[in-house]
PDB file of C-alpha atoms in Angstrom:
ATOM      1  CA  MET U   1      -2.987 -11.831   1.989  1.00 36.00           C
ATOM      2  CA  ASP U   2      -1.454 -11.265   5.379  1.00 33.00           C
ATOM      3  CA  ARG U   3      -0.177 -14.379   7.134  1.00 32.00           C
ATOM      4  CA  VAL U   4      -1.273 -13.947  10.716  1.00 31.00           C
ATOM      5  CA  PHE U   5      -0.598 -17.307  12.250  1.00 29.00           C
ATOM      6  CA  ARG U   6       1.034 -20.525  11.199  1.00 30.00           C
ATOM      7  CA  ILE U   7      -1.294 -23.321  10.248  1.00 31.00           C
ATOM      8  CA  ILE U   8      -0.780 -26.502   8.312  1.00 31.00           C
ATOM      9  CA  CYS U   9      -3.845 -26.823   6.150  1.00 35.00           C
ATOM     10  CA  LEU U  10      -4.911 -29.322   3.499  1.00 37.00           C
ATOM     11  CA  VAL U  11      -8.272 -29.217   1.820  1.00 39.00           C
ATOM     12  CA  TRP U  12      -9.832 -32.204   0.149  1.00 37.00           C
ATOM     13  CA  LEU U  13     -13.074 -33.710  -0.977  1.00 38.00           C
ATOM     14  CA  LEU U  14     -13.853 -37.327  -0.159  1.00 35.00           C
ATOM     15  CA  VAL U  15     -16.402 -38.696  -2.608  1.00 31.00           C
ATOM     16  CA  ALA U  16     -18.116 -42.036  -1.942  1.00 29.00           C
ATOM     17  CA  GLY U  17     -15.159 -43.206   0.082  1.00 28.00           C
ATOM     18  CA  ALA U  18     -12.581 -42.325  -2.577  1.00 25.00           C
ATOM     19  CA  LEU U  19     -10.228 -39.369  -2.865  1.00 25.00           C
ATOM     20  CA  ALA U  20     -11.166 -36.796  -5.508  1.00 28.00           C
ATOM     21  CA  ASP U  21      -9.150 -33.845  -6.757  1.00 30.00           C
ATOM     22  CA  VAL U  22     -10.214 -30.456  -5.428  1.00 32.00           C
ATOM     23  CA  LYS U  23      -8.925 -27.303  -7.065  1.00 28.00           C
ATOM     24  CA  VAL U  24      -8.410 -24.970  -4.163  1.00 30.00           C
ATOM     25  CA  GLY U  25      -8.041 -21.218  -3.914  1.00 30.00           C
ATOM     26  CA  THR U  26      -8.220 -18.847  -1.029  1.00 31.00           C
ATOM     27  CA  ALA U  27     -10.352 -15.787  -0.490  1.00 31.00           C
ATOM     28  CA  PRO U  28     -10.239 -13.772   2.734  1.00 31.00           C
ATOM     29  CA  ARG U  29     -13.538 -13.382   4.556  1.00 30.00           C
ATOM     30  CA  ALA U  30     -12.395 -11.409   7.621  1.00 28.00           C
ATOM     31  CA  PRO U  31      -9.507  -9.144   8.640  1.00 27.00           C
ATOM     32  CA  LEU U  32      -7.776 -12.199  10.084  1.00 28.00           C
ATOM     33  CA  THR U  33      -7.622 -15.257   7.847  1.00 31.00           C
ATOM     34  CA  LEU U  34      -6.173 -18.719   8.100  1.00 38.00           C
ATOM     35  CA  ALA U  35      -2.582 -18.747   6.922  1.00 33.00           C
ATOM     36  CA  GLY U  36      -0.544 -21.556   5.443  1.00 30.00           C
ATOM     37  CA  GLN U  37      -0.238 -23.580   2.280  1.00 29.00           C
ATOM     38  CA  LEU U  38      -3.388 -24.971   0.683  1.00 25.00           C
ATOM     39  CA  GLN U  39      -2.972 -27.928  -1.621  1.00 28.00           C
ATOM     40  CA  PRO U  40      -5.255 -30.415  -3.346  1.00 29.00           C
ATOM     41  CA  LEU U  41      -4.729 -33.898  -1.933  1.00 31.00           C
ATOM     42  CA  ALA U  42      -4.655 -35.362  -5.434  1.00 33.00           C
ATOM     43  CA  SER U  43      -2.715 -33.949  -8.354  1.00 31.00           C
ATOM     44  CA  GLU U  44      -4.807 -34.992 -11.341  1.00 38.00           C
ATOM     45  CA  ALA U  45      -5.714 -32.275 -13.847  1.00 43.00           C
ATOM     46  CA  GLY U  46      -9.217 -30.842 -13.829  1.00 50.00           C
ATOM     47  CA  SER U  47     -11.762 -31.651 -16.520  1.00 55.00           C
ATOM     48  CA  PRO U  48     -11.511 -29.781 -19.845  1.00 53.00           C
ATOM     49  CA  GLU U  49     -14.837 -28.051 -19.145  1.00 58.00           C
ATOM     50  CA  VAL U  50     -13.286 -26.128 -16.235  1.00 68.00           C
ATOM     51  CA  ALA U  51      -9.782 -25.597 -17.655  1.00 76.00           C
ATOM     52  CA  LEU U  52     -10.245 -21.803 -17.567  1.00 81.00           C
ATOM     53  CA  CYS U  53     -12.145 -21.671 -14.291  1.00 88.00           C
ATOM     54  CA  ASN U  54      -9.222 -21.686 -11.874  1.00 85.00           C
ATOM     55  CA  PRO U  55      -7.169 -19.159 -13.901  1.00 85.00           C
ATOM     56  CA  CYS U  56     -10.191 -16.871 -14.019  1.00 87.00           C
ATOM     57  CA  ILE U  57     -10.700 -16.980 -10.263  1.00 87.00           C
ATOM     58  CA  GLN U  58      -6.952 -16.473  -9.712  1.00 82.00           C
ATOM     59  CA  LEU U  59      -7.138 -13.416 -11.959  1.00 84.00           C
ATOM     60  CA  TRP U  60      -9.974 -12.024  -9.877  1.00 80.00           C
ATOM     61  CA  ASN U  61      -8.076 -12.502  -6.638  1.00 75.00           C
ATOM     62  CA  GLN U  62      -4.812 -11.040  -7.935  1.00 74.00           C
ATOM     63  CA  GLY U  63      -5.617  -8.361 -10.492  1.00 76.00           C
ATOM     64  CA  VAL U  64      -9.232  -7.277 -10.822  1.00 83.00           C
ATOM     65  CA  ASN U  65      -8.846  -3.924  -9.065  1.00 82.00           C
ATOM     66  CA  VAL U  66      -5.887  -3.031 -11.294  1.00 85.00           C
ATOM     67  CA  LEU U  67      -7.934  -3.872 -14.382  1.00 88.00           C
ATOM     68  CA  LEU U  68     -10.971  -1.866 -13.256  1.00 86.00           C
ATOM     69  CA  ASN U  69      -8.854   1.181 -12.447  1.00 86.00           C
ATOM     70  CA  TYR U  70      -7.122   1.027 -15.811  1.00 87.00           C
ATOM     71  CA  ILE U  71     -10.452   0.745 -17.665  1.00 85.00           C
ATOM     72  CA  VAL U  72     -11.815   3.783 -15.825  1.00 83.00           C
ATOM     73  CA  ASN U  73      -8.707   5.893 -16.452  1.00 84.00           C
ATOM     74  CA  VAL U  74      -7.996   4.942 -20.067  1.00 81.00           C
ATOM     75  CA  GLY U  75     -11.440   4.317 -21.561  1.00 75.00           C
ATOM     76  CA  VAL U  76     -10.640   2.832 -24.987  1.00 78.00           C
ATOM     77  CA  ILE U  77      -8.611  -0.368 -24.812  1.00 85.00           C
ATOM     78  CA  GLY U  78      -7.706  -2.134 -28.012  1.00 85.00           C
ATOM     79  CA  SER U  79      -6.365  -5.513 -26.967  1.00 92.00           C
ATOM     80  CA  CYS U  80      -6.042  -8.083 -24.209  1.00 91.00           C
ATOM     81  CA  ALA U  81      -2.278  -7.545 -24.197  1.00 92.00           C
ATOM     82  CA  GLN U  82      -2.737  -3.826 -23.527  1.00 91.00           C
ATOM     83  CA  LEU U  83      -5.117  -4.456 -20.633  1.00 91.00           C
ATOM     84  CA  CYS U  84      -3.405  -7.479 -19.091  1.00 90.00           C
ATOM     85  CA  GLY U  85      -0.008  -5.814 -19.254  1.00 90.00           C
ATOM     86  CA  HIS U  86      -1.030  -3.824 -16.191  1.00 87.00           C
ATOM     87  CA  VAL U  87      -1.432  -6.937 -14.015  1.00 87.00           C
ATOM     88  CA  HIS U  88       2.033  -7.238 -12.526  1.00 85.00           C
ATOM     89  CA  SER U  89       1.802 -10.610 -10.746  1.00 83.00           C
ATOM     90  CA  ARG U  90       2.962 -13.469 -12.959  1.00 85.00           C
ATOM     91  CA  VAL U  91      -0.028 -15.683 -12.140  1.00 82.00           C
ATOM     92  CA  GLY U  92      -2.529 -12.845 -12.550  1.00 83.00           C
ATOM     93  CA  HIS U  93      -1.025 -11.682 -15.854  1.00 87.00           C
ATOM     94  CA  SER U  94      -1.062 -15.190 -17.318  1.00 87.00           C
ATOM     95  CA  ALA U  95      -4.641 -15.754 -16.175  1.00 86.00           C
ATOM     96  CA  CYS U  96      -5.749 -12.417 -17.634  1.00 90.00           C
ATOM     97  CA  GLU U  97      -4.221 -13.184 -21.033  1.00 90.00           C
ATOM     98  CA  LEU U  98      -5.711 -16.680 -21.056  1.00 88.00           C
ATOM     99  CA  VAL U  99      -9.275 -15.701 -20.134  1.00 89.00           C
ATOM    100  CA  CYS U 100      -9.406 -12.429 -22.081  1.00 91.00           C
ATOM    101  CA  SER U 101      -8.065 -14.071 -25.250  1.00 91.00           C
ATOM    102  CA  ALA U 102     -10.659 -16.826 -24.970  1.00 88.00           C
ATOM    103  CA  VAL U 103     -13.667 -14.458 -24.862  1.00 88.00           C
ATOM    104  CA  GLY U 104     -12.374 -11.327 -26.595  1.00 92.00           C
ATOM    105  CA  ILE U 105     -11.533  -7.899 -25.224  1.00 92.00           C
ATOM    106  CA  LYS U 106     -15.030  -6.396 -25.591  1.00 90.00           C
ATOM    107  CA  ALA U 107     -16.829  -9.223 -23.768  1.00 89.00           C
ATOM    108  CA  PHE U 108     -14.098  -9.285 -21.136  1.00 90.00           C
ATOM    109  CA  ILE U 109     -14.404  -5.566 -20.321  1.00 89.00           C
ATOM    110  CA  LYS U 110     -18.212  -5.705 -20.386  1.00 88.00           C
ATOM    111  CA  ALA U 111     -18.220  -8.514 -17.824  1.00 87.00           C
ATOM    112  CA  LEU U 112     -15.716  -6.675 -15.604  1.00 86.00           C
ATOM    113  CA  ASN U 113     -18.024  -3.654 -15.525  1.00 83.00           C
ATOM    114  CA  HIS U 114     -21.253  -5.525 -14.791  1.00 77.00           C
ATOM    115  CA  THR U 115     -20.617  -8.304 -12.296  1.00 64.00           C
ATOM    116  CA  ASP U 116     -20.600  -6.383  -8.983  1.00 73.00           C
ATOM    117  CA  LEU U 117     -17.215  -7.723  -7.862  1.00 71.00           C
ATOM    118  CA  ASP U 118     -18.469 -11.320  -7.754  1.00 85.00           C
ATOM    119  CA  PRO U 119     -15.673 -13.577  -9.057  1.00 89.00           C
ATOM    120  CA  PHE U 120     -17.882 -16.617  -9.662  1.00 91.00           C
ATOM    121  CA  PHE U 121     -20.542 -14.739 -11.622  1.00 90.00           C
ATOM    122  CA  PHE U 122     -17.842 -12.915 -13.602  1.00 89.00           C
ATOM    123  CA  CYS U 123     -16.141 -16.187 -14.549  1.00 90.00           C
ATOM    124  CA  GLU U 124     -19.491 -17.663 -15.594  1.00 90.00           C
ATOM    125  CA  GLU U 125     -20.281 -14.556 -17.678  1.00 87.00           C
ATOM    126  CA  VAL U 126     -17.018 -14.831 -19.624  1.00 88.00           C
ATOM    127  CA  LYS U 127     -17.629 -18.579 -19.978  1.00 87.00           C
ATOM    128  CA  ALA U 128     -14.450 -19.471 -18.111  1.00 88.00           C
ATOM    129  CA  CYS U 129     -16.505 -21.463 -15.590  1.00 90.00           C
ATOM    130  CA  PRO U 130     -19.569 -23.501 -16.621  1.00 91.00           C
ATOM    131  CA  ARG U 131     -22.877 -21.994 -15.528  1.00 91.00           C
ATOM    132  CA  ALA U 132     -23.905 -23.570 -12.244  1.00 94.00           C
ATOM    133  CA  PRO U 133     -27.091 -25.671 -12.276  1.00 95.00           C
ATOM    134  CA  ASP U 134     -30.193 -24.123 -10.742  1.00 95.00           C
ATOM    135  CA  ASP U 135     -31.313 -27.499  -9.343  1.00 96.00           C
ATOM    136  CA  ALA U 136     -28.143 -28.029  -7.268  1.00 97.00           C
ATOM    137  CA  ALA U 137     -29.021 -29.374  -3.817  1.00 97.00           C
ATOM    138  CA  ILE U 138     -26.719 -30.242  -0.902  1.00 97.00           C
ATOM    139  CA  ARG U 139     -27.537 -31.145   2.692  1.00 97.00           C
ATOM    140  CA  LEU U 140     -24.892 -30.422   5.327  1.00 98.00           C
ATOM    141  CA  LEU U 141     -24.819 -33.267   7.805  1.00 96.00           C
ATOM    142  CA  ALA U 142     -22.719 -33.524  10.972  1.00 95.00           C
ATOM    143  CA  ALA U 143     -19.576 -31.442  11.511  1.00 96.00           C
ATOM    144  CA  SER U 144     -16.833 -33.132  13.511  1.00 96.00           C
ATOM    145  CA  SER U 145     -13.288 -32.758  14.771  1.00 96.00           C
ATOM    146  CA  LYS U 146     -10.595 -35.443  15.028  1.00 94.00           C
ATOM    147  CA  PRO U 147      -9.458 -35.628  17.727  1.00 96.00           C
ATOM    148  CA  GLY U 148     -12.155 -34.025  19.855  1.00 96.00           C
ATOM    149  CA  ALA U 149      -9.483 -32.671  22.206  1.00 97.00           C
ATOM    150  CA  VAL U 150      -6.121 -31.464  20.895  1.00 95.00           C
ATOM    151  CA  ALA U 151      -3.027 -30.132  22.619  1.00 95.00           C
ATOM    152  CA  LYS U 152      -1.872 -26.667  21.627  1.00 93.00           C
ATOM    153  CA  GLY U 153       0.580 -26.991  18.733  1.00 91.00           C
ATOM    154  CA  ASP U 154      -0.847 -30.318  17.571  1.00 92.00           C
ATOM    155  CA  GLU U 155      -3.024 -30.934  14.533  1.00 91.00           C
ATOM    156  CA  VAL U 156      -6.805 -31.197  14.469  1.00 92.00           C
ATOM    157  CA  GLN U 157      -8.960 -32.131  11.485  1.00 91.00           C
ATOM    158  CA  LEU U 158     -12.217 -30.196  11.095  1.00 93.00           C
ATOM    159  CA  SER U 159     -14.740 -31.663   8.663  1.00 93.00           C
ATOM    160  CA  VAL U 160     -18.351 -31.640   7.561  1.00 94.00           C
ATOM    161  CA  ALA U 161     -20.224 -34.497   5.911  1.00 95.00           C
ATOM    162  CA  LEU U 162     -22.367 -33.720   2.881  1.00 96.00           C
ATOM    163  CA  GLN U 163     -25.244 -35.410   1.115  1.00 97.00           C
ATOM    164  CA  VAL U 164     -25.183 -34.089  -2.445  1.00 96.00           C
ATOM    165  CA  ILE U 165     -28.639 -34.667  -3.896  1.00 97.00           C
ATOM    166  CA  ASN U 166     -27.936 -32.815  -7.138  1.00 97.00           C
ATOM    167  CA  ALA U 167     -24.385 -31.879  -8.154  1.00 96.00           C
ATOM    168  CA  SER U 168     -23.320 -28.270  -7.654  1.00 96.00           C
ATOM    169  CA  GLY U 169     -21.338 -25.939  -9.893  1.00 94.00           C
ATOM    170  CA  VAL U 170     -18.418 -23.660  -9.102  1.00 94.00           C
ATOM    171  CA  GLY U 171     -18.629 -22.182  -5.626  1.00 95.00           C
ATOM    172  CA  GLU U 172     -16.896 -21.976  -2.308  1.00 94.00           C
ATOM    173  CA  PHE U 173     -17.006 -23.114   1.270  1.00 94.00           C
ATOM    174  CA  LEU U 174     -16.228 -20.941   4.271  1.00 94.00           C
ATOM    175  CA  ILE U 175     -14.956 -21.975   7.661  1.00 93.00           C
ATOM    176  CA  ASP U 176     -14.705 -19.925  10.840  1.00 94.00           C
ATOM    177  CA  VAL U 177     -13.250 -20.779  14.246  1.00 94.00           C
ATOM    178  CA  ASP U 178     -14.358 -19.053  17.428  1.00 95.00           C
ATOM    179  CA  GLY U 179     -13.145 -19.405  20.997  1.00 96.00           C
ATOM    180  CA  PRO U 180     -10.547 -18.066  23.441  1.00 96.00           C
ATOM    181  CA  VAL U 181      -8.129 -16.961  20.720  1.00 94.00           C
ATOM    182  CA  THR U 182      -7.105 -13.303  20.530  1.00 92.00           C
ATOM    183  CA  GLN U 183      -8.233 -12.784  16.910  1.00 87.00           C
ATOM    184  CA  SER U 184     -11.265 -13.912  14.922  1.00 82.00           C
ATOM    185  CA  ILE U 185     -10.484 -16.680  12.435  1.00 85.00           C
ATOM    186  CA  SER U 186     -12.118 -17.334   9.056  1.00 87.00           C
ATOM    187  CA  GLN U 187     -11.264 -18.299   5.488  1.00 88.00           C
ATOM    188  CA  GLY U 188     -12.895 -19.274   2.213  1.00 88.00           C
ATOM    189  CA  PHE U 189     -11.898 -21.995  -0.255  1.00 90.00           C
ATOM    190  CA  VAL U 190     -12.883 -22.220  -3.925  1.00 90.00           C
ATOM    191  CA  LEU U 191     -14.536 -25.357  -5.325  1.00 92.00           C
ATOM    192  CA  ALA U 192     -13.887 -24.777  -9.022  1.00 87.00           C
ATOM    193  CA  GLU U 193     -15.474 -28.059 -10.125  1.00 89.00           C
ATOM    194  CA  GLY U 194     -18.355 -27.963  -7.676  1.00 92.00           C
ATOM    195  CA  ILE U 195     -19.276 -31.094  -5.738  1.00 94.00           C
ATOM    196  CA  PRO U 196     -20.538 -34.226  -7.534  1.00 94.00           C
ATOM    197  CA  MET U 197     -23.646 -36.115  -6.483  1.00 95.00           C
ATOM    198  CA  GLY U 198     -23.213 -38.603  -3.658  1.00 95.00           C
ATOM    199  CA  THR U 199     -21.839 -38.668  -0.135  1.00 93.00           C
ATOM    200  CA  SER U 200     -18.931 -36.284   0.341  1.00 91.00           C
ATOM    201  CA  GLN U 201     -16.829 -34.610   3.003  1.00 92.00           C
ATOM    202  CA  LEU U 202     -15.030 -31.274   3.195  1.00 93.00           C
ATOM    203  CA  ALA U 203     -12.164 -31.009   5.661  1.00 92.00           C
ATOM    204  CA  VAL U 204      -9.272 -28.832   6.739  1.00 91.00           C
ATOM    205  CA  LYS U 205      -6.358 -29.533   9.038  1.00 89.00           C
ATOM    206  CA  LEU U 206      -5.483 -26.886  11.591  1.00 90.00           C
ATOM    207  CA  THR U 207      -2.526 -26.507  13.934  1.00 89.00           C
ATOM    208  CA  PRO U 208      -3.468 -23.948  16.641  1.00 91.00           C
ATOM    209  CA  ARG U 209      -0.141 -22.331  17.445  1.00 90.00           C
ATOM    210  CA  ASP U 210       0.652 -18.881  18.833  1.00 91.00           C
ATOM    211  CA  ASP U 211       2.085 -16.283  16.462  1.00 88.00           C
ATOM    212  CA  THR U 212       3.760 -13.602  18.549  1.00 88.00           C
ATOM    213  CA  SER U 213       5.173 -11.941  15.410  1.00 89.00           C
ATOM    214  CA  ALA U 214       1.693 -10.934  14.247  1.00 84.00           C
ATOM    215  CA  ASP U 215       0.314  -7.467  14.971  1.00 85.00           C
ATOM    216  CA  PRO U 216      -1.521  -7.860  17.248  1.00 86.00           C
ATOM    217  CA  PRO U 217      -0.118 -11.221  18.436  1.00 89.00           C
ATOM    218  CA  VAL U 218      -2.274 -14.308  17.968  1.00 89.00           C
ATOM    219  CA  VAL U 219      -2.539 -16.354  21.148  1.00 93.00           C
ATOM    220  CA  TRP U 220      -4.554 -19.558  21.484  1.00 94.00           C
ATOM    221  CA  SER U 221      -5.750 -20.216  25.030  1.00 95.00           C
ATOM    222  CA  PRO U 222      -7.000 -23.560  26.334  1.00 96.00           C
ATOM    223  CA  GLY U 223     -10.761 -23.993  26.251  1.00 97.00           C
ATOM    224  CA  THR U 224     -13.699 -24.932  24.039  1.00 97.00           C
ATOM    225  CA  TYR U 225     -13.703 -23.784  20.418  1.00 97.00           C
ATOM    226  CA  SER U 226     -16.596 -23.828  17.980  1.00 97.00           C
ATOM    227  CA  PHE U 227     -16.205 -23.986  14.212  1.00 96.00           C
ATOM    228  CA  GLY U 228     -18.650 -23.696  11.361  1.00 96.00           C
ATOM    229  CA  PHE U 229     -18.773 -24.637   7.686  1.00 96.00           C
ATOM    230  CA  VAL U 230     -20.888 -22.796   5.115  1.00 97.00           C
ATOM    231  CA  VAL U 231     -21.144 -24.368   1.652  1.00 97.00           C
ATOM    232  CA  CYS U 232     -22.283 -22.342  -1.361  1.00 97.00           C
ATOM    233  CA  GLN U 233     -22.741 -22.433  -5.094  1.00 96.00           C
ATOM    234  CA  GLY U 234     -21.248 -19.231  -6.405  1.00 94.00           C
ATOM    235  CA  LYS U 235     -20.243 -16.557  -3.916  1.00 93.00           C
ATOM    236  CA  CYS U 236     -21.759 -17.032  -0.485  1.00 94.00           C
ATOM    237  CA  GLY U 237     -24.473 -14.410  -0.026  1.00 91.00           C
ATOM    238  CA  SER U 238     -24.511 -13.336  -3.678  1.00 91.00           C
ATOM    239  CA  LYS U 239     -27.801 -12.280  -5.285  1.00 89.00           C
ATOM    240  CA  HIS U 240     -26.631 -13.190  -8.787  1.00 89.00           C
ATOM    241  CA  PRO U 241     -28.330 -15.988 -10.758  1.00 89.00           C
ATOM    242  CA  HIS U 242     -27.337 -19.569  -9.909  1.00 91.00           C
ATOM    243  CA  SER U 243     -25.947 -18.581  -6.476  1.00 94.00           C
ATOM    244  CA  LYS U 244     -27.082 -20.651  -3.508  1.00 96.00           C
ATOM    245  CA  VAL U 245     -26.231 -21.032   0.167  1.00 97.00           C
ATOM    246  CA  PHE U 246     -26.746 -24.699   0.984  1.00 98.00           C
ATOM    247  CA  GLY U 247     -26.506 -24.166   4.726  1.00 97.00           C
ATOM    248  CA  ARG U 248     -24.264 -24.044   7.761  1.00 97.00           C
ATOM    249  CA  GLN U 249     -23.165 -26.811  10.101  1.00 98.00           C
ATOM    250  CA  SER U 250     -21.198 -26.344  13.319  1.00 97.00           C
ATOM    251  CA  GLY U 251     -19.035 -28.433  15.611  1.00 97.00           C
ATOM    252  CA  ASN U 252     -16.539 -27.949  18.420  1.00 97.00           C
ATOM    253  CA  PHE U 253     -13.230 -29.130  19.802  1.00 97.00           C
ATOM    254  CA  THR U 254     -11.316 -28.663  23.033  1.00 97.00           C
ATOM    255  CA  LEU U 255      -7.859 -27.116  23.118  1.00 96.00           C
ATOM    256  CA  THR U 256      -5.570 -28.106  25.998  1.00 96.00           C
ATOM    257  CA  ASP U 257      -2.131 -26.896  27.076  1.00 89.00           C
ATOM    258  CA  SER U 258       0.698 -28.270  24.964  1.00 76.00           C
ATOM    259  CA  ALA U 259       2.478 -31.372  26.211  1.00 64.00           C
ATOM    260  CA  LYS U 260       5.699 -29.343  26.407  1.00 62.00           C
ATOM    261  CA  ALA U 261       4.027 -26.700  28.564  1.00 54.00           C
ATOM    262  CA  ILE U 262       2.756 -29.198  31.140  1.00 50.00           C
ATOM    263  CA  SER U 263       5.807 -31.468  31.239  1.00 47.00           C
ATOM    264  CA  ILE U 264       7.896 -31.501  34.445  1.00 49.00           C
TER     265      ILE U 264
END
């Protein structure tokens, strides 16, 4: 994924006032995506029920096209080792071996050929991720920024409050930022364990900073910016079973000139 501007970004889930571990992955949703390191705030291991879920989604992001091309060109494939040997990234290869070995080569190839390039549905079909509940229900409450006005180069926290009526399964949330910046901004984040019932919050931290090395350059101008969160079970917009779009909530913040730029 191309890194088009520098951003310091942490993603976390605040559940009933306490910090909970969020397994985070990235998935581009536009030609220009948020760049930077994404890390869970906590470091505890995920539950045993979702031990294969993150590796499966990582495999999809890093090696699915290679696997599909190999299946089309070769036809008969005898083992997971033969298939996964063509995924050259270390993370993708390990994930392929882990998931394929767990379900068997025949079931693995069948799912690859019949899931319409939907990573969440694929990982449910191979039983790497638990099937998401059909009664999942989440209300998106207010979106907010802290602070409401931020100097260029400083950090702003963008968040959305959630009321989780019934816990969700594996899915994602998307965030986009729009305003007087020279490129459109958006990114998706995986929620491999879903969101448990209760009051929760999703948040990212963003440092709006010019990136003149990008092509074309990314320049943040002072002004009003809007941002929006979309929270989904499964892939946002998917028509596969168990997929849901819980809604969208928007907020805004004001970007001012950097303190260095206006100092005398």
